[in-house]
Coordinates of C-alpha atoms and ligand atoms in Angstrom, one line a residue:
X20 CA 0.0 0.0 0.0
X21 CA 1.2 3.3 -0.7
X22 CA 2.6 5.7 2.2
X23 CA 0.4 8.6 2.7
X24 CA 0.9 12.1 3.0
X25 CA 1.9 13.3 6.8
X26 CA 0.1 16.3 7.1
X27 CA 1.6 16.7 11.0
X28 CA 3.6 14.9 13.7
X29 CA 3.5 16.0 17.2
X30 CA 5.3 14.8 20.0
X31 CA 2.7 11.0 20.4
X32 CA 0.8 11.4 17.6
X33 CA 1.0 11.6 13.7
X34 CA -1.4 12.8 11.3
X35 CA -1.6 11.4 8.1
X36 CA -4.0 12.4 5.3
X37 CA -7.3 10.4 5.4
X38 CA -8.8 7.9 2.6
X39 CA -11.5 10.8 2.0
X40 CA -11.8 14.4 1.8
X41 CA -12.2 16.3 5.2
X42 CA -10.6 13.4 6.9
X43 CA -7.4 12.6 8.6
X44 CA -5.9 9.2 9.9
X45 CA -4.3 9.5 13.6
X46 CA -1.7 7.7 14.1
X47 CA -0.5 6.7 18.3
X48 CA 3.0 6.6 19.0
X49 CA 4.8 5.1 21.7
X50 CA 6.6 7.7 22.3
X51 CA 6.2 10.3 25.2
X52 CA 7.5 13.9 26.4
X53 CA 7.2 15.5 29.2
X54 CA 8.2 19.3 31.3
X55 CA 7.8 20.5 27.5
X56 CA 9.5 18.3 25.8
X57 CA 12.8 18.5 28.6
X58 CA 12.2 14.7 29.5
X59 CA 11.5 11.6 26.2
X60 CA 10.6 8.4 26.8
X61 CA 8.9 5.5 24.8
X62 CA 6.2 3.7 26.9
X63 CA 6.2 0.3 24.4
X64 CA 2.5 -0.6 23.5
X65 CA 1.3 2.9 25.0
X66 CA 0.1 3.6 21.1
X67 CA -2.3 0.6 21.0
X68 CA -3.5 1.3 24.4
X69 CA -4.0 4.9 23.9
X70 CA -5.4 4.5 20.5
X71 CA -8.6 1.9 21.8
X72 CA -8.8 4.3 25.2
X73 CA -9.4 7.2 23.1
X74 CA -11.6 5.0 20.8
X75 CA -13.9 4.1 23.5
X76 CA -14.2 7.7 25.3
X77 CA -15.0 9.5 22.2
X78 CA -17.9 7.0 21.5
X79 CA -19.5 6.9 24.8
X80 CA -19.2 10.8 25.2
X81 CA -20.6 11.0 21.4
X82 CA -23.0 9.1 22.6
X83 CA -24.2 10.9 25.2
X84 CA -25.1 13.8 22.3
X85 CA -20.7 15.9 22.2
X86 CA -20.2 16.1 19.0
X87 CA -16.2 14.9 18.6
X88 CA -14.0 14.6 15.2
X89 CA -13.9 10.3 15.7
X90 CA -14.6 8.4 12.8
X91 CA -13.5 4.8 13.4
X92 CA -10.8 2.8 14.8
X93 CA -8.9 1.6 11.5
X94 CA -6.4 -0.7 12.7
X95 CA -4.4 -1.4 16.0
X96 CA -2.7 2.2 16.0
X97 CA -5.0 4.3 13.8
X98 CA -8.2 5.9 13.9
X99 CA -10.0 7.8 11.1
X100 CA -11.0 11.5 12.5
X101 CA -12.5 14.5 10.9
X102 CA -10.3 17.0 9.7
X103 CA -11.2 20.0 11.9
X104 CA -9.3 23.8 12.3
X105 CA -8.1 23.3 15.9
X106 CA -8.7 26.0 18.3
X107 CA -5.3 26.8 19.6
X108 CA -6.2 25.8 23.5
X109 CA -5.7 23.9 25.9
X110 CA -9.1 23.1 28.1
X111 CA -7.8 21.8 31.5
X112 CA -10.8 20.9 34.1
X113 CA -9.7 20.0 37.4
X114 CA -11.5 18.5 40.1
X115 CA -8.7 17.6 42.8
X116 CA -5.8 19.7 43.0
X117 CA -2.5 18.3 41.7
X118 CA 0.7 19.1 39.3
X119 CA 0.7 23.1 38.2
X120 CA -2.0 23.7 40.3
X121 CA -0.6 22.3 43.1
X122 CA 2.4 24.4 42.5
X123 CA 1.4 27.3 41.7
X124 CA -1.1 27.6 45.0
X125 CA 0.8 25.6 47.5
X126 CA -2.0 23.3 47.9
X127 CA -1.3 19.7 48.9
X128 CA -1.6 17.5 45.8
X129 CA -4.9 15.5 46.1
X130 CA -6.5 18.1 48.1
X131 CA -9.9 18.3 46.8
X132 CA -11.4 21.8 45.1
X133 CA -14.2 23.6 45.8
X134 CA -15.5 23.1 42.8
X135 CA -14.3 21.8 39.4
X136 CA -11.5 24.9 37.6
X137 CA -11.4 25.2 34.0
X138 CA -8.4 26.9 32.8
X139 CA -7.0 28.2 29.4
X140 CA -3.8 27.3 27.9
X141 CA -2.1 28.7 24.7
X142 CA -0.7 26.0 22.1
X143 CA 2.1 26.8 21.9
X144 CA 5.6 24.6 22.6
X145 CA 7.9 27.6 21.9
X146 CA 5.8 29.5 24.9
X147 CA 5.6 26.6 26.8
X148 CA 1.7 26.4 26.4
X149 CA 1.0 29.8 28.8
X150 CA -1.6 30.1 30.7
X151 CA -4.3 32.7 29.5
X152 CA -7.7 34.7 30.5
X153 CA -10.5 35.0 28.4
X154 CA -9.6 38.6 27.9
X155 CA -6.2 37.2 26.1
X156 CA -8.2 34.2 23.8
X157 CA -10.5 37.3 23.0
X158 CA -8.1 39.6 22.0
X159 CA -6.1 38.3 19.9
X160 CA -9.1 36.0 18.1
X161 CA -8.0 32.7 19.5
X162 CA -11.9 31.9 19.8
X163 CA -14.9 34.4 20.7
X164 CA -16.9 34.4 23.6
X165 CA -19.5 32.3 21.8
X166 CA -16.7 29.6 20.7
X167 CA -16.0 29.9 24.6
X168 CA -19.1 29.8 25.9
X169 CA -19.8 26.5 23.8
X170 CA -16.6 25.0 25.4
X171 CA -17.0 25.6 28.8
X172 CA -20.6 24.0 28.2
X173 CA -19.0 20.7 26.6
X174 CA -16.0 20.7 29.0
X175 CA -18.4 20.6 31.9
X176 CA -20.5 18.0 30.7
X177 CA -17.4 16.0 29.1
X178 CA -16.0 16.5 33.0
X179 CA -19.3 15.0 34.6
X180 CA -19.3 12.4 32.1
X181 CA -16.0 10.9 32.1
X182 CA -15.7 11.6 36.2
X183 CA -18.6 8.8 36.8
X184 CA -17.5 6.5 33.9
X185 CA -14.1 6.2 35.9
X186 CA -15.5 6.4 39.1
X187 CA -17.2 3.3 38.3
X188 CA -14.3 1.2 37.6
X189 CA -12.4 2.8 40.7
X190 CA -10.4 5.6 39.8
X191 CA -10.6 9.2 40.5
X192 CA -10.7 11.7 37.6
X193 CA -8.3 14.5 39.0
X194 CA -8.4 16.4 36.3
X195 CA -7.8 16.5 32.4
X196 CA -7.1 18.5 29.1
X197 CA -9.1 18.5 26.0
X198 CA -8.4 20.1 22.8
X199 CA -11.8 21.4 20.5
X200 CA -12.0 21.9 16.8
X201 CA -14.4 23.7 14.4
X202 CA -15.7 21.6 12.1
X203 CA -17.6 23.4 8.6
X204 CA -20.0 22.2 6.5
X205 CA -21.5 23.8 4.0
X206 CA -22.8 27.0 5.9
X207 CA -22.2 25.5 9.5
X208 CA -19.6 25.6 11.8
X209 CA -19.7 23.3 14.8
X210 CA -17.4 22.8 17.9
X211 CA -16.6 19.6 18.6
X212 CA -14.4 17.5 20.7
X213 CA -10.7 16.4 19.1
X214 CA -7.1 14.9 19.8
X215 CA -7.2 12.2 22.2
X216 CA -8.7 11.4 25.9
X217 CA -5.9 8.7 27.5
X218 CA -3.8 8.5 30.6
X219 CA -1.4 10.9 28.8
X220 CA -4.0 13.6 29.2
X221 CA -5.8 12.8 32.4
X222 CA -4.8 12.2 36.1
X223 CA -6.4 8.8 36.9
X224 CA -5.8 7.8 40.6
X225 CA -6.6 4.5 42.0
X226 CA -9.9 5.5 44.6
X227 CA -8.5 2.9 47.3
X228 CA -4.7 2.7 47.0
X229 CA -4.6 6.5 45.6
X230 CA -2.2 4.8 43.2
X231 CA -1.3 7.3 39.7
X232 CA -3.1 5.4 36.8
X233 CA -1.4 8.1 34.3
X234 CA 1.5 9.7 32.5
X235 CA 3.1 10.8 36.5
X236 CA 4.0 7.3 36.5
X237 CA 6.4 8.7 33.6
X238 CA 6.5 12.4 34.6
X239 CA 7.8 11.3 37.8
X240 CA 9.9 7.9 37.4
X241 CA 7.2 6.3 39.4
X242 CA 7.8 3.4 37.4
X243 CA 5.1 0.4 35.8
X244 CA 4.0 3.0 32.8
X245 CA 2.7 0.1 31.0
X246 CA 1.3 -1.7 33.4
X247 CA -0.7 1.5 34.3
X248 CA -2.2 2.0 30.8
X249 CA -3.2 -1.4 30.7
X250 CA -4.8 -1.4 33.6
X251 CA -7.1 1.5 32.3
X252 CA -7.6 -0.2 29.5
X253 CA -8.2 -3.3 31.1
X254 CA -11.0 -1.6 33.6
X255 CA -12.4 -0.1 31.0
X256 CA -13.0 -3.8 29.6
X257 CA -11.0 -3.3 26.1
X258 CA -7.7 -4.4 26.7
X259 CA -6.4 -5.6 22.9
X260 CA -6.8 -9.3 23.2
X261 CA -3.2 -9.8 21.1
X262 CA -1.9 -7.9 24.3
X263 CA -0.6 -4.8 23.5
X264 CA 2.7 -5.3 22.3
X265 CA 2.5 -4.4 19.2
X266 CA 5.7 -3.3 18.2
X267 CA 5.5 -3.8 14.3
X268 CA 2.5 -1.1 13.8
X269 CA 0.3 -1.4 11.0
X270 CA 1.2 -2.2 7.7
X271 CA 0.8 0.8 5.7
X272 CA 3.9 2.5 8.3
X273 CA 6.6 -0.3 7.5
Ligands
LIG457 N1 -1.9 18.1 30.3 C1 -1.8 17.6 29.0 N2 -0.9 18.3 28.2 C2 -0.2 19.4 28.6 C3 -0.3 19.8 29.9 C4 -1.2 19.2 30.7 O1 -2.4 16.7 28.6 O2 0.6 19.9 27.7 C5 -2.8 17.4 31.2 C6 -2.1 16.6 32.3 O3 -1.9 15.3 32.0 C7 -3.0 16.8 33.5 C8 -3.8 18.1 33.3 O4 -3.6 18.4 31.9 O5 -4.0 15.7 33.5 C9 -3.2 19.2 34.1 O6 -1.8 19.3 34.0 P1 -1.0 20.4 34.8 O7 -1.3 21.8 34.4 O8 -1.1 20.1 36.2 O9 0.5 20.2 34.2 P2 1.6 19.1 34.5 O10 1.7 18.9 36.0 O11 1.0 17.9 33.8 O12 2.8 19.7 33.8

């Protein structure tokens, strides 16, 4: 089969161009980064794990009526997406206090909040993703109140969502970053969900051990990464049944 175009590749993911107009093909690396890009790793079999994780979220929450640019699951490390213009944010909802906040508020880590934060993040890895107001987003056209209004609304209900589903299999949904693209057709422009929801964008903790279900196992040398992942994945009842060493990677990539 003949390579395709790459139309991106970011830092666990590469974006190839789809079979059809207006779509992409997303292909999950093993690799991982972390403290922007300071510390690189390879979790092996984190690709095929992530890439059936994110499979399954992005049905259940498109289920429940979020719009999100997933297609189908195409083989063990590719799904088909919609091509969408990505709004150049980073959505983080917290729910427990942990990493920057932590930090930045000298709160204990796991302290839980008041209520669940929403922050704003520029895209950016020559800024370091910074953190910004709606007055910044605004300002310089990043998204308009309207775009913003309809993210906050998704973010929340994506937060309620996803908080229960993982409560039920015994892990606490610290908190998470989503990404949201704006998807046209003919006339219509609609925000919807994009990139990826896996352990390398949540904080999952155990609910009984408090045990880190996520990429801190990598962040911070914790070790087991692997183990982790599959153990979300195996909660979540879709652990690959191969396992999920797949180190060859689909065809079309050799
Ligand atoms: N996060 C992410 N990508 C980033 C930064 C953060 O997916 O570039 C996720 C991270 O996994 C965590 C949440 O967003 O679930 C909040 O991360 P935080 O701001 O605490 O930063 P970190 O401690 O991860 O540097």
């Amino acid at each position: 089969m003949a390579r395709r175009r790459q139309i991106y590749e970011g830092k666990a993911k590469v974006l190839f161009e789809g079979p059809e107009p207006g779509t992409l093909v997303q292909y999950f690396k093993d690799d991982t980064s972390a403290f922007s890009n300071k510390k690189k790793g390879t979790i092996t079999g984190k690709g095929v794990l992530n890439n059936r994780i994110s499979e399954y979220l992005m049905l259940r929450i498109g289920e429940m009526g979020i719009p999100t640019h997933f297609v189908r699951r195409l083989n063990m490390r590719e799904q088909l997406v919609r091509e969408v213009e990505i709004i150049p944010l980073e959505i983080v909802v917290r729910n427990v206090a942990a990493g920057s906040l932590a930090q930045r508020f000298g709160l204990t880590e796991g302290t839980p909040l008041p209520r669940c934060i929403v922050e704003h993040y520029f895209k950016s890895d020559t800024l370091d993703d910074p953190l910004v107001s709606e007055e910044h987003i605004t300002a310089f056209g990043w998204a308009t109140p309207q775009d913003l209004d309809e993210i906050m609304s998704l973010t929340l209900r994506i937060n309620d969502f996803l908080s229960g589903l993982f409560l039920g299999i015994g892990l606490r949904l610290v908190d998470f970053r989503v990404e949201f693209g704006r998807l046209y057709t003919n006339d219509d422009m609609q925000i919807v969900l994009a990139d990826e929801i896996s352990p390398d964008n949540c904080r999952l903790w155990d609910i009984k051990t408090g045990e880190r279900m996520d990429k801190d196992r990598f962040r911070r040398d914790l070790g087991n990464v692997e183990e982790a992942y599959q153990e979300v994945a195996r909660r979540l009842g879709i652990l690959p049944e191969g396992g999920p060493r797949d180190m060859k990677g689909p065809a079309t990539m050799q």
